[in-house]
Short mmCIF file of C-alpha atoms and ligand atoms in Angstrom, two decimals:
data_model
loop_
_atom_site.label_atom_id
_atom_site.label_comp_id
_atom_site.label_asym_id
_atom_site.label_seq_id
_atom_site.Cartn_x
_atom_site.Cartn_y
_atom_site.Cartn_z
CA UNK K 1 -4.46 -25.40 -2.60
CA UNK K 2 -4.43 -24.32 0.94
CA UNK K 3 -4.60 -21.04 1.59
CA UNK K 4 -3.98 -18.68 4.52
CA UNK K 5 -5.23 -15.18 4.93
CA UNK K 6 -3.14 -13.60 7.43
CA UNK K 7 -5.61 -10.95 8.71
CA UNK K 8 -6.71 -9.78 12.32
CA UNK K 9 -10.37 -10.04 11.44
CA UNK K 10 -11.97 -13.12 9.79
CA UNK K 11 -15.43 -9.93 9.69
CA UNK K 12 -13.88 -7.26 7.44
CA UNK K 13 -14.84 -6.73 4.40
CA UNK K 14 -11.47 -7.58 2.35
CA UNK K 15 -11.04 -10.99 4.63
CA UNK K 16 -14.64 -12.45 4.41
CA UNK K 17 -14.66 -11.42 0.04
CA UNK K 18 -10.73 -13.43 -0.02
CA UNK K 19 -12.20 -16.45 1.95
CA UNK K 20 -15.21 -16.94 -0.37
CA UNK K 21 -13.45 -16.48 -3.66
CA UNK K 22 -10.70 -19.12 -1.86
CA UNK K 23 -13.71 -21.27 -1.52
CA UNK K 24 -15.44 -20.44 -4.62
CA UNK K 25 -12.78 -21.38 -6.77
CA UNK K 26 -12.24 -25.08 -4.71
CA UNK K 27 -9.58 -24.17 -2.72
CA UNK K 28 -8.69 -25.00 1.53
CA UNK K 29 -8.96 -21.81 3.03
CA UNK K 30 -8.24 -20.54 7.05
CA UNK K 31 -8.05 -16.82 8.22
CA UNK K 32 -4.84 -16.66 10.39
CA UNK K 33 -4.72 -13.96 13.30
CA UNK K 34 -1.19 -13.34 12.51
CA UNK K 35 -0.44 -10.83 15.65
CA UNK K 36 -1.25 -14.29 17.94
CA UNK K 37 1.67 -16.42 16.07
CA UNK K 38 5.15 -17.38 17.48
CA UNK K 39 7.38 -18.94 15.48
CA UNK K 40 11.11 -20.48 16.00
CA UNK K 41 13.78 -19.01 14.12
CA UNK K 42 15.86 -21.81 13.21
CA UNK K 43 17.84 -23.23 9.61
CA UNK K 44 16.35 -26.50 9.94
CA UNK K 45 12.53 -27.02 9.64
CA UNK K 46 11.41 -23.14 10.84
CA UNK K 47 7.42 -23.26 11.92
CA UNK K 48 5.18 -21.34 13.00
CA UNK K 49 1.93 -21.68 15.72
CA UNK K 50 -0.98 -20.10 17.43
CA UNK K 51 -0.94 -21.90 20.87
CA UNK K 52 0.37 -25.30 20.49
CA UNK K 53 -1.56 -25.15 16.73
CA UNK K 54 0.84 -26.03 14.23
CA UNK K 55 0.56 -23.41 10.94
CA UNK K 56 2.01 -26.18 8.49
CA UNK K 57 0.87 -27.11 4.79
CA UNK K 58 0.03 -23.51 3.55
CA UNK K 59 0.78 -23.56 -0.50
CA UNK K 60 0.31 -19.68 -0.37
CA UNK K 61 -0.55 -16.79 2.29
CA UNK K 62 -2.33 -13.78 1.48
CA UNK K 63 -0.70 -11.04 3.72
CA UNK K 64 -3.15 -8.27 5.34
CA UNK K 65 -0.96 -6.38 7.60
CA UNK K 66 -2.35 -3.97 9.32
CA UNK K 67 -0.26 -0.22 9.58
CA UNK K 68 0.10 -0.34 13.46
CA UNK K 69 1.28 -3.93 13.03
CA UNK K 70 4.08 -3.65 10.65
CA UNK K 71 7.15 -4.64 12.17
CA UNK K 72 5.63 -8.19 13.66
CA UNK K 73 3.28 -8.77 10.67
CA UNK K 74 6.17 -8.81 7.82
CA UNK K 75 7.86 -11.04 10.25
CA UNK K 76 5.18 -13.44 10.40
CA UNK K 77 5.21 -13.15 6.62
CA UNK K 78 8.99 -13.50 6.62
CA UNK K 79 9.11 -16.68 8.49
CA UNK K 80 6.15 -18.01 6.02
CA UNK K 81 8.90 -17.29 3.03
CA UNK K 82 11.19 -19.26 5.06
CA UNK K 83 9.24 -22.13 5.41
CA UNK K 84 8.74 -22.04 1.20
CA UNK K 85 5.19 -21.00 1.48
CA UNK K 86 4.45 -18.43 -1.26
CA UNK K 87 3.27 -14.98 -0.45
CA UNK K 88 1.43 -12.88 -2.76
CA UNK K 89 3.28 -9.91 -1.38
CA UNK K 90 6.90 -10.47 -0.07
CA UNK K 91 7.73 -9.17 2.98
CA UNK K 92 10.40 -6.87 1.35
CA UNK K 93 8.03 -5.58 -0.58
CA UNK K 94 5.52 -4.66 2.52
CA UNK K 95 7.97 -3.23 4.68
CA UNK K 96 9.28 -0.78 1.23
CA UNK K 97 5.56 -0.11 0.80
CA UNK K 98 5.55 0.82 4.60
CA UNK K 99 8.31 3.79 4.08
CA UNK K 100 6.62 6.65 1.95
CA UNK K 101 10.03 8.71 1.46
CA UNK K 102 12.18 4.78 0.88
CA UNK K 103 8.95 4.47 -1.71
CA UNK K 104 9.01 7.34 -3.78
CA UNK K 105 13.15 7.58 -3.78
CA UNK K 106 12.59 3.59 -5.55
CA UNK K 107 9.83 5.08 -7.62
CA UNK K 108 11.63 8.44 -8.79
CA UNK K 109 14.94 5.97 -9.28
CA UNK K 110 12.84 4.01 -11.69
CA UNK K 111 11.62 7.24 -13.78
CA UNK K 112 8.09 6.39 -12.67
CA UNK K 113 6.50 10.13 -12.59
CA UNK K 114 6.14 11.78 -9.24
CA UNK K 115 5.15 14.94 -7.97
CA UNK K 116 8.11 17.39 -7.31
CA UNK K 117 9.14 16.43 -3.51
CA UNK K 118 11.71 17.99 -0.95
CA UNK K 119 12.58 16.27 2.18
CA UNK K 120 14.95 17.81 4.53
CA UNK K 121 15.95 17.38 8.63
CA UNK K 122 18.28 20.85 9.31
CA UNK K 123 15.57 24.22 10.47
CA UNK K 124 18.39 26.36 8.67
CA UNK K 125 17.02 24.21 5.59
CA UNK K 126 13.10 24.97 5.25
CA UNK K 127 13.60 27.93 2.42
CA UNK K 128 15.17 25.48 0.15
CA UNK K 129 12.59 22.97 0.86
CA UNK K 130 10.09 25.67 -0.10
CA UNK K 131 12.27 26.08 -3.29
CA UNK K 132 12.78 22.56 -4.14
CA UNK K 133 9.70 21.96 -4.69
CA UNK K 134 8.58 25.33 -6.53
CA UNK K 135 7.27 27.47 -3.91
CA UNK K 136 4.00 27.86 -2.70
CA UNK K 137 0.72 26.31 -3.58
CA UNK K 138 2.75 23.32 -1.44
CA UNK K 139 1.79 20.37 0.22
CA UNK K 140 3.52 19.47 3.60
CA UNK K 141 2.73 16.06 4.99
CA UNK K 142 3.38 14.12 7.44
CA UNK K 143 5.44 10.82 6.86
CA UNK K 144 3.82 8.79 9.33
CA UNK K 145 0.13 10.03 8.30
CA UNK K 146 -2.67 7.57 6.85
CA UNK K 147 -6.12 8.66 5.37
CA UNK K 148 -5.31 12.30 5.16
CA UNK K 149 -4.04 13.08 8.80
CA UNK K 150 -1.12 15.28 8.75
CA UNK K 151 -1.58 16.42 4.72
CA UNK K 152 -1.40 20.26 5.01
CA UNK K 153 -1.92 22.56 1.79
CA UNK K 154 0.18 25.83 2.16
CA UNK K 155 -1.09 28.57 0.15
CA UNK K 156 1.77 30.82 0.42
CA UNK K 157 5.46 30.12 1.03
CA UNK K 158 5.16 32.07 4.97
CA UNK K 159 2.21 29.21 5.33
CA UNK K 160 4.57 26.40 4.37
CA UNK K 161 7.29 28.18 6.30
CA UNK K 162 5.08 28.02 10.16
CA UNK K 163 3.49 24.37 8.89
CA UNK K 164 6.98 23.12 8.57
CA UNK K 165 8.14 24.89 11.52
CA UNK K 166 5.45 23.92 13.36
CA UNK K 167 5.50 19.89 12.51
CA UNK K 168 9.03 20.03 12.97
CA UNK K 169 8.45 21.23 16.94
CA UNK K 170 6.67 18.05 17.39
CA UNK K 171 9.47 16.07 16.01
CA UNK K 172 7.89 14.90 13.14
CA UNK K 173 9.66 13.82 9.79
CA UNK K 174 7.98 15.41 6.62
CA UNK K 175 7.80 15.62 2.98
CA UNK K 176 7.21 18.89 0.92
CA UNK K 177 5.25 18.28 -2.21
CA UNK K 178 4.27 20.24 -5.64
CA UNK K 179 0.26 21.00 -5.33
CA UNK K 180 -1.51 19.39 -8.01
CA UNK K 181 -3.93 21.81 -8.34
CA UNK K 182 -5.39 20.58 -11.82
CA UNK K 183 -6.14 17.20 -9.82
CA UNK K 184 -9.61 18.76 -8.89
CA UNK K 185 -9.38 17.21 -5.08
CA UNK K 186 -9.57 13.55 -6.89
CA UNK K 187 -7.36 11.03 -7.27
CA UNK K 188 -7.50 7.49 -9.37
CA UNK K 189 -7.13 3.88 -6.94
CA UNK K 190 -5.35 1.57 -9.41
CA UNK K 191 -6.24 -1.90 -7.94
CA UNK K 192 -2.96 -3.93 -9.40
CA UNK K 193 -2.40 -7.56 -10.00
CA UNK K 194 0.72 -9.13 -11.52
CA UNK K 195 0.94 -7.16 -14.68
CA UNK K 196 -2.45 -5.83 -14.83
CA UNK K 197 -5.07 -3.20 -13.66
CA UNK K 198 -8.13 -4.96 -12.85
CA UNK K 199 -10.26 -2.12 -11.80
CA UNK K 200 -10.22 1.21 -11.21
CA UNK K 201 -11.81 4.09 -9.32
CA UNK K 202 -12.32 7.72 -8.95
CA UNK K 203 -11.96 9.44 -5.60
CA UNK K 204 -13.52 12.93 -5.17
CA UNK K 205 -12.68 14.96 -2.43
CA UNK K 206 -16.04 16.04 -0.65
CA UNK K 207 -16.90 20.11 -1.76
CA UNK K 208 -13.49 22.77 -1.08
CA UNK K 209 -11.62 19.42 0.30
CA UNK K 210 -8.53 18.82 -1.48
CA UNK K 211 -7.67 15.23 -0.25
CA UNK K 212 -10.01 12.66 -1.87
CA UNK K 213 -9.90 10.11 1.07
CA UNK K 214 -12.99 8.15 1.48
CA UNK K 215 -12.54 8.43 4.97
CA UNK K 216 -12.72 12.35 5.04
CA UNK K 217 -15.61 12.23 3.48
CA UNK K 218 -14.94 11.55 -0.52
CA UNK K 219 -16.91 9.34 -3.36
CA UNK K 220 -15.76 6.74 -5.39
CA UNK K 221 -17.08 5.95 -8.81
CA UNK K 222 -15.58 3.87 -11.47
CA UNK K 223 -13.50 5.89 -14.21
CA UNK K 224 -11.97 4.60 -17.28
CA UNK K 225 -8.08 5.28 -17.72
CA UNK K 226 -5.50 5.86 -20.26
CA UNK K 227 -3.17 3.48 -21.34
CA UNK K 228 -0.52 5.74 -19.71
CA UNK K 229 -2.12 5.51 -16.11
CA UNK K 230 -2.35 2.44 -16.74
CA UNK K 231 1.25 1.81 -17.73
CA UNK K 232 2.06 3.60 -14.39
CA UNK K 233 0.57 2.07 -12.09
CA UNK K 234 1.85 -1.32 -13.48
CA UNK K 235 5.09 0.01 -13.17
CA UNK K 236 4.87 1.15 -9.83
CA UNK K 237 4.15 -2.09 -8.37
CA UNK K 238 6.51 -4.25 -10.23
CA UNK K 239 9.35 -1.03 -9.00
CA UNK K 240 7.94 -1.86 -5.32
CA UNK K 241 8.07 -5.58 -5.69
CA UNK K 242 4.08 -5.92 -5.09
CA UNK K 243 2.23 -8.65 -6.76
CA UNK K 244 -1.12 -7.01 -5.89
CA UNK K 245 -1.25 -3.13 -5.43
CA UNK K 246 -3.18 -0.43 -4.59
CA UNK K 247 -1.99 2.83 -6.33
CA UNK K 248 -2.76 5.80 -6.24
CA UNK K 249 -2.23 8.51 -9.05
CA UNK K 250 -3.12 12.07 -9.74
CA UNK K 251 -3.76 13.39 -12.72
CA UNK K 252 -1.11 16.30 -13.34
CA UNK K 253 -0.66 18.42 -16.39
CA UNK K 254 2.78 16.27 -16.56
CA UNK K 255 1.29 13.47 -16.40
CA UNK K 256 0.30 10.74 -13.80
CA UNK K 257 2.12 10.92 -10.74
CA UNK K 258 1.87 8.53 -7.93
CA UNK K 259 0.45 9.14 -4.57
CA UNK K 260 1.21 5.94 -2.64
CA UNK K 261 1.45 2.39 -3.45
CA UNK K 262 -0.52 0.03 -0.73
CA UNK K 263 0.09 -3.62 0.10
CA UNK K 264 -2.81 -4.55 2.25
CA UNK K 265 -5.41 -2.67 -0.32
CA UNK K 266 -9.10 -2.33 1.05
CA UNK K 267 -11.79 -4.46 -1.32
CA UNK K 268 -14.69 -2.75 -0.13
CA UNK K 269 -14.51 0.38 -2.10
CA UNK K 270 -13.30 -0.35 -5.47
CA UNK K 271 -15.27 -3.56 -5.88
CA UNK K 272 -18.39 -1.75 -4.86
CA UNK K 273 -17.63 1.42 -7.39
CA UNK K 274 -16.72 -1.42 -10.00
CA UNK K 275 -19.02 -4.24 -9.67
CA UNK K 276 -16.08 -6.59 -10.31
CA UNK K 277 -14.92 -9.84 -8.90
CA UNK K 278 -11.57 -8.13 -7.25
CA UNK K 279 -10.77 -10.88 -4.73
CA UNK K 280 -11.82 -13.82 -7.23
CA UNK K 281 -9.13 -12.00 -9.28
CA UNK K 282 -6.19 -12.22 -6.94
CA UNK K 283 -6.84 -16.19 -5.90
CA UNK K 284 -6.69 -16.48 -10.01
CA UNK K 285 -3.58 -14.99 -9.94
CA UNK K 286 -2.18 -17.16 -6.46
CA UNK K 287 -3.51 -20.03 -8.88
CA UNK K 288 -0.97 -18.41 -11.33
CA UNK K 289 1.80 -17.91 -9.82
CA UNK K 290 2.36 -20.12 -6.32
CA UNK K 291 5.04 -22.91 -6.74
CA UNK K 292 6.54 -24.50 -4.09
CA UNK K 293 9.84 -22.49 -3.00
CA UNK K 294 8.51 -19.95 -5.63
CA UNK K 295 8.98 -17.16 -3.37
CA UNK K 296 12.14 -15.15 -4.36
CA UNK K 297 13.61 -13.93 -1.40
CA UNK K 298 13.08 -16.54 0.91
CA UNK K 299 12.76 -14.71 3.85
CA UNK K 300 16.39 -12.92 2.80
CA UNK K 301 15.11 -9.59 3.34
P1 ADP I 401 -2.55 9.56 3.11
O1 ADP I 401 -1.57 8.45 2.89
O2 ADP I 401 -2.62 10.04 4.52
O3 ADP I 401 -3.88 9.31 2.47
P2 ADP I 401 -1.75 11.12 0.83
O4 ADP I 401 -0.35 11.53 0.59
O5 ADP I 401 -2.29 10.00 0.00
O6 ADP I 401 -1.93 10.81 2.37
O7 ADP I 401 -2.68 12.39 0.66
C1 ADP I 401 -4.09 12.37 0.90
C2 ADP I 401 -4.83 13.02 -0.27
O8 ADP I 401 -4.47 14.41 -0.38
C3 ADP I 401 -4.46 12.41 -1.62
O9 ADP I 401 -5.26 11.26 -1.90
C4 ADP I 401 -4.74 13.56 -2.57
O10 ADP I 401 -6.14 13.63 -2.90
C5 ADP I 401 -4.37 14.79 -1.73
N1 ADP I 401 -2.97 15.17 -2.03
C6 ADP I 401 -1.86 14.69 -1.42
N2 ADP I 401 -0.74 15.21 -1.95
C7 ADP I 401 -1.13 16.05 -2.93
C8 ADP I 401 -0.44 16.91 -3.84
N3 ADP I 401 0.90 16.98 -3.85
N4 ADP I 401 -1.18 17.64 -4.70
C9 ADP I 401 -2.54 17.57 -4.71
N5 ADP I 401 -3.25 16.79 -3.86
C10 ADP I 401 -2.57 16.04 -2.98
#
């Protein structure tokens, strides 16, 4: 097969890992800068180029999109659909995993367990908020945060109250959340492909930190999990549309509950805490599943 990774950066980790296993298991493989493309919109024979480089004779494209480039990368990956090239990830399914409230509405739709969350626009409607989801311990974050920015715990409800107030000044949209206090500051990384987890990991927040990002200073080690995390996460990426997924879970006294699910999800991390083959894993699975016109939206969405 031939086999485009549409990533910014042929050096990060994720990238080089998905290029060897391409290679590895016999396949044509080319890193594509997808933020340098253009592409013509049209119904008969749609392409795509970098400079006067025609993109044509991809079997499938591995999408990397990075946050900042959302709106132009799921385009890119759009117009790929449209050509019949099959994408591990849909575009549908990247910009859904984009939106954190359209995500967990989908997810809490589906039954798939979720902490209790408020979301709310009016000032005159912050005490409700606070009520909707149970009162103080409370989480308030921000919807357009990533590794941990804008996640606020609230020990008491006049906390929550000035945090809300406060974000709101700035114009910001946010989410009030249930604290999962018996999560212990850690939270499981499901790495998801097709209907399986293929690895897992344990992130601990570093000492009196509640958020377990790596990037705030947390560990990762492997962790076994039940067949009801398990179950989960599976769910939650076939509810987002994702053919490989990173979610992430907590471990509440009702259950698992989903943090976020993420369509570009990092390697590095969970193959180092796991010692598996993650990226050899997901070509397997392109292997799988590509077919020519395969794609199910065709670019529809
Ligand atoms: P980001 O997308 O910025 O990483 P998250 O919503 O994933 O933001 O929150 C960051 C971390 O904070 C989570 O991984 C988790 O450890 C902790 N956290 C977030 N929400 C809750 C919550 N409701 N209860 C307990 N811990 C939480």
């Amino acid at each position: 097969m031939k086999i485009g990774i549409l990533s910014r950066n042929p050096k990060l980790y994720s990238t080089r890992r998905l290029t060897e296993a391409s290679k590895e298991r016999g396949h044509e493989v080319e890193v594509i800068d997808y933020a340098r493309t253009h592409m013509n919109i049209a119904a008969h024979n749609p392409k795509i180029f970098i400079g006067d480089k025609d993109l044509a004779g991809f079997d499938a494209v591995i999408p990397r999109i990075g946050a900042s480039y959302t709106f132009f990368g799921t385009a890119v990956v759009r117009q790929f659909e449209m050509m019949g090239v099959y994408s591990v990830n849909e575009s549908v399914a990247i910009s859904r995993s984009r939106d954190k409230l359209r995500s967990l509405q989908l997810l809490a739709r589906k039954g798939v367990g979720l902490p209790v969350t408020g979301f709310a626009r009016d000032p005159k409607a912050t005490k409700d908020l606070i009520k909707v989801a149970g009162g103080a311990p409370l989480v308030v974050k921000l919807l357009e945060g990533t590794q941990g920015v804008g996640v606020v715990l609230a020990e008491t409800n006049k906390a929550a109250e000035s945090v809300i107030e406060a974000f709101r000044g700035l114009d910001a949209n946010i989410l009030v959340q249930e604290f999962i206090k018996e999560a212990g500051g850690a939270d499981i990384r499901c790495l998801v492909i097709g209907d399986k987890v293929v690895a897992a990991m344990k992130r601990q927040g570093k000492e009196g930190e509640f958020r377990s990002n790596l990037h705030r200073g947390g560990n990762a080690t492997v962790v076994k999990i039940t067949p009801e995390e398990r179950a989960t996460a599976v769910r939650a990426a076939r509810v987002m549309g994702l053919g490989v997924a990173g979610v992430d879970l907590l471990r509440s006294n009702h259950g698992p509950v989903i943090m976020e699910v993420n369509s570009s999800p990092g390697l590095e991390g969970i193959e180092t805490a796991t010692k598996k083959n993650v990226a050899g894993s997901i070509i397997e699975y392109i292997e799988k599943t590509a077919a020519e016109g395969k794609t199910k939206t065709r670019g529809k969405g």
